[in-house]
mmCIF file with all atom_site columns, C-alpha atoms in Angstrom:
data_model
loop_
_atom_site.group_PDB
_atom_site.id
_atom_site.type_symbol
_atom_site.label_atom_id
_atom_site.label_alt_id
_atom_site.label_comp_id
_atom_site.label_asym_id
_atom_site.label_entity_id
_atom_site.label_seq_id
_atom_site.pdbx_PDB_ins_code
_atom_site.Cartn_x
_atom_site.Cartn_y
_atom_site.Cartn_z
_atom_site.occupancy
_atom_site.B_iso_or_equiv
_atom_site.pdbx_formal_charge
_atom_site.auth_seq_id
_atom_site.auth_comp_id
_atom_site.auth_asym_id
_atom_site.auth_atom_id
_atom_site.pdbx_PDB_model_num
ATOM 1  C CA . MET A 1 1  ? -12.290 -15.250 -9.549  1.00 89.00 ? 28  MET A CA 1
ATOM 2  C CA . ARG A 1 2  ? -10.239 -12.402 -9.106  1.00 91.00 ? 29  ARG A CA 1
ATOM 3  C CA . PHE A 1 3  ? -9.309  -10.859 -5.710  1.00 94.00 ? 30  PHE A CA 1
ATOM 4  C CA . ASP A 1 4  ? -8.053  -7.304  -5.147  1.00 95.00 ? 31  ASP A CA 1
ATOM 5  C CA . LEU A 1 5  ? -6.678  -5.971  -2.097  1.00 90.00 ? 32  LEU A CA 1
ATOM 6  C CA . LEU A 1 6  ? -7.851  -2.543  -0.848  1.00 87.00 ? 33  LEU A CA 1
ATOM 7  C CA . TYR A 1 7  ? -4.557  -1.732  1.164   1.00 83.00 ? 34  TYR A CA 1
ATOM 8  C CA . ALA A 1 8  ? -4.129  1.228   3.902   1.00 82.00 ? 35  ALA A CA 1
ATOM 9  C CA . LEU A 1 9  ? -0.816  1.995   5.154   1.00 84.00 ? 36  LEU A CA 1
ATOM 10 C CA . LEU A 1 10 ? -1.623  1.592   9.410   1.00 81.00 ? 37  LEU A CA 1
ATOM 11 C CA . ASN A 1 11 ? 0.380   3.413   11.615  1.00 81.00 ? 38  ASN A CA 1
ATOM 12 C CA . PRO A 1 12 ? -1.854  3.951   14.721  1.00 82.00 ? 39  PRO A CA 1
ATOM 13 C CA . GLY A 1 13 ? -0.695  6.363   17.026  1.00 80.00 ? 40  GLY A CA 1
ATOM 14 C CA . ASN A 1 14 ? 2.192   7.107   14.404  1.00 81.00 ? 41  ASN A CA 1
ATOM 15 C CA . ARG A 1 15 ? 4.482   4.978   16.403  1.00 86.00 ? 42  ARG A CA 1
ATOM 16 C CA . GLN A 1 16 ? 6.507   3.624   13.599  1.00 88.00 ? 43  GLN A CA 1
ATOM 17 C CA . PRO A 1 17 ? 8.945   5.379   11.583  1.00 89.00 ? 44  PRO A CA 1
ATOM 18 C CA . TRP A 1 18 ? 7.619   6.070   8.222   1.00 85.00 ? 45  TRP A CA 1
ATOM 19 C CA . ASP A 1 19 ? 10.165  3.762   6.512   1.00 89.00 ? 46  ASP A CA 1
ATOM 20 C CA . GLU A 1 20 ? 9.264   0.839   8.610   1.00 92.00 ? 47  GLU A CA 1
ATOM 21 C CA . VAL A 1 21 ? 5.450   1.457   7.373   1.00 89.00 ? 48  VAL A CA 1
ATOM 22 C CA . LEU A 1 22 ? 6.815   1.653   3.441   1.00 90.00 ? 49  LEU A CA 1
ATOM 23 C CA . GLY A 1 23 ? 8.794   -1.565  4.227   1.00 94.00 ? 50  GLY A CA 1
ATOM 24 C CA . HIS A 1 24 ? 5.552   -3.310  5.394   1.00 93.00 ? 51  HIS A CA 1
ATOM 25 C CA . ALA A 1 25 ? 3.569   -2.046  2.327   1.00 92.00 ? 52  ALA A CA 1
ATOM 26 C CA . ARG A 1 26 ? 6.376   -3.214  -0.041  1.00 95.00 ? 53  ARG A CA 1
ATOM 27 C CA . ASP A 1 27 ? 6.496   -6.796  1.644   1.00 96.00 ? 54  ASP A CA 1
ATOM 28 C CA . HIS A 1 28 ? 2.588   -6.821  1.439   1.00 94.00 ? 55  HIS A CA 1
ATOM 29 C CA . ALA A 1 29 ? 2.565   -5.748  -2.286  1.00 95.00 ? 56  ALA A CA 1
ATOM 30 C CA . SER A 1 30 ? 5.087   -8.215  -3.242  1.00 97.00 ? 57  SER A CA 1
ATOM 31 C CA . MET A 1 31 ? 3.203   -11.089 -0.923  1.00 96.00 ? 58  MET A CA 1
ATOM 32 C CA . ALA A 1 32 ? -0.391  -10.345 -2.861  1.00 96.00 ? 59  ALA A CA 1
ATOM 33 C CA . ASP A 1 33 ? 1.867   -10.359 -6.122  1.00 97.00 ? 60  ASP A CA 1
ATOM 34 C CA . GLU A 1 34 ? 2.849   -13.755 -5.569  1.00 97.00 ? 61  GLU A CA 1
ATOM 35 C CA . LEU A 1 35 ? -0.253  -15.091 -4.485  1.00 96.00 ? 62  LEU A CA 1
ATOM 36 C CA . GLY A 1 36 ? -2.031  -13.670 -7.588  1.00 96.00 ? 63  GLY A CA 1
ATOM 37 C CA . TYR A 1 37 ? -4.158  -10.997 -6.331  1.00 97.00 ? 64  TYR A CA 1
ATOM 38 C CA . GLY A 1 38 ? -5.326  -8.946  -9.248  1.00 97.00 ? 65  GLY A CA 1
ATOM 39 C CA . ALA A 1 39 ? -4.764  -5.475  -7.877  1.00 97.00 ? 66  ALA A CA 1
ATOM 40 C CA . ILE A 1 40 ? -3.798  -3.551  -5.026  1.00 95.00 ? 67  ILE A CA 1
ATOM 41 C CA . TRP A 1 41 ? -6.113  -0.406  -4.418  1.00 93.00 ? 68  TRP A CA 1
ATOM 42 C CA . LEU A 1 42 ? -4.407  2.473   -2.402  1.00 90.00 ? 69  LEU A CA 1
ATOM 43 C CA . GLY A 1 43 ? -6.505  4.917   -0.597  1.00 81.00 ? 70  GLY A CA 1
ATOM 44 C CA . GLU A 1 44 ? -5.853  8.588   -0.899  1.00 75.00 ? 71  GLU A CA 1
ATOM 45 C CA . HIS A 1 45 ? -5.776  10.216  2.657   1.00 69.00 ? 72  HIS A CA 1
ATOM 46 C CA . HIS A 1 46 ? -2.693  12.430  2.681   1.00 63.00 ? 73  HIS A CA 1
ATOM 47 C CA . PHE A 1 47 ? -2.618  13.586  6.034   1.00 62.00 ? 74  PHE A CA 1
ATOM 48 C CA . ASP A 1 48 ? -4.500  11.438  8.538   1.00 64.00 ? 75  ASP A CA 1
ATOM 49 C CA . VAL A 1 49 ? -3.396  12.282  12.024  1.00 64.00 ? 76  VAL A CA 1
ATOM 50 C CA . GLU A 1 50 ? -4.362  9.170   13.715  1.00 67.00 ? 77  GLU A CA 1
ATOM 51 C CA . GLY A 1 51 ? -2.029  7.144   11.558  1.00 62.00 ? 78  GLY A CA 1
ATOM 52 C CA . ILE A 1 52 ? -5.345  5.008   10.536  1.00 69.00 ? 79  ILE A CA 1
ATOM 53 C CA . ASP A 1 53 ? -4.660  5.568   6.756   1.00 71.00 ? 80  ASP A CA 1
ATOM 54 C CA . GLN A 1 54 ? -1.429  7.426   5.535   1.00 72.00 ? 81  GLN A CA 1
ATOM 55 C CA . VAL A 1 55 ? -0.619  7.510   1.794   1.00 80.00 ? 82  VAL A CA 1
ATOM 56 C CA . PRO A 1 56 ? 0.877   11.279  1.458   1.00 77.00 ? 83  PRO A CA 1
ATOM 57 C CA . ASN A 1 57 ? 1.282   10.756  -2.203  1.00 84.00 ? 84  ASN A CA 1
ATOM 58 C CA . PRO A 1 58 ? -0.391  7.475   -3.550  1.00 88.00 ? 85  PRO A CA 1
ATOM 59 C CA . ILE A 1 59 ? 1.243   8.032   -7.177  1.00 91.00 ? 86  ILE A CA 1
ATOM 60 C CA . VAL A 1 60 ? 4.560   7.648   -5.830  1.00 92.00 ? 87  VAL A CA 1
ATOM 61 C CA . LEU A 1 61 ? 3.643   4.987   -3.629  1.00 92.00 ? 88  LEU A CA 1
ATOM 62 C CA . GLY A 1 62 ? 2.054   2.927   -6.590  1.00 95.00 ? 89  GLY A CA 1
ATOM 63 C CA . ALA A 1 63 ? 5.020   3.653   -8.865  1.00 96.00 ? 90  ALA A CA 1
ATOM 64 C CA . ASP A 1 64 ? 7.407   2.463   -6.046  1.00 96.00 ? 91  ASP A CA 1
ATOM 65 C CA . LEU A 1 65 ? 4.942   -0.849  -5.390  1.00 96.00 ? 92  LEU A CA 1
ATOM 66 C CA . ALA A 1 66 ? 4.754   -1.417  -9.392  1.00 96.00 ? 93  ALA A CA 1
ATOM 67 C CA . SER A 1 67 ? 8.725   -1.123  -9.400  1.00 96.00 ? 94  SER A CA 1
ATOM 68 C CA . ARG A 1 68 ? 8.677   -4.184  -7.144  1.00 95.00 ? 95  ARG A CA 1
ATOM 69 C CA . THR A 1 69 ? 5.994   -6.392  -8.677  1.00 97.00 ? 96  THR A CA 1
ATOM 70 C CA . ARG A 1 70 ? 5.605   -8.093  -11.733 1.00 96.00 ? 97  ARG A CA 1
ATOM 71 C CA . ARG A 1 71 ? 1.928   -8.662  -12.550 1.00 96.00 ? 98  ARG A CA 1
ATOM 72 C CA . ILE A 1 72 ? -0.694  -7.146  -10.018 1.00 97.00 ? 99  ILE A CA 1
ATOM 73 C CA . ARG A 1 73 ? -2.081  -3.992  -10.818 1.00 97.00 ? 100 ARG A CA 1
ATOM 74 C CA . ILE A 1 74 ? -1.678  -0.969  -8.735  1.00 96.00 ? 101 ILE A CA 1
ATOM 75 C CA . ALA A 1 75 ? -4.921  1.350   -8.703  1.00 94.00 ? 102 ALA A CA 1
ATOM 76 C CA . ILE A 1 76 ? -5.694  4.489   -6.326  1.00 90.00 ? 103 ILE A CA 1
ATOM 77 C CA . GLY A 1 77 ? -9.238  4.537   -4.692  1.00 83.00 ? 104 GLY A CA 1
ATOM 78 C CA . ALA A 1 78 ? -9.899  8.331   -4.787  1.00 74.00 ? 105 ALA A CA 1
#
């Protein structure tokens, strides 16, 4: 059985600096890769003012996460 992860960068109220939000995403991607997840699906919400799902550029984020993982697939759920 294969499990995928639908991932949203959460920053409610935009309280955390962007580098911290990005650091958490990198950590989660690495852990999902180590745990054997099949893919990480990134949302495509570019400018969410509430900070619920912020991915300004999913292609660049996907490339960044791919450079830090070995087996997991990176996908964009547009």
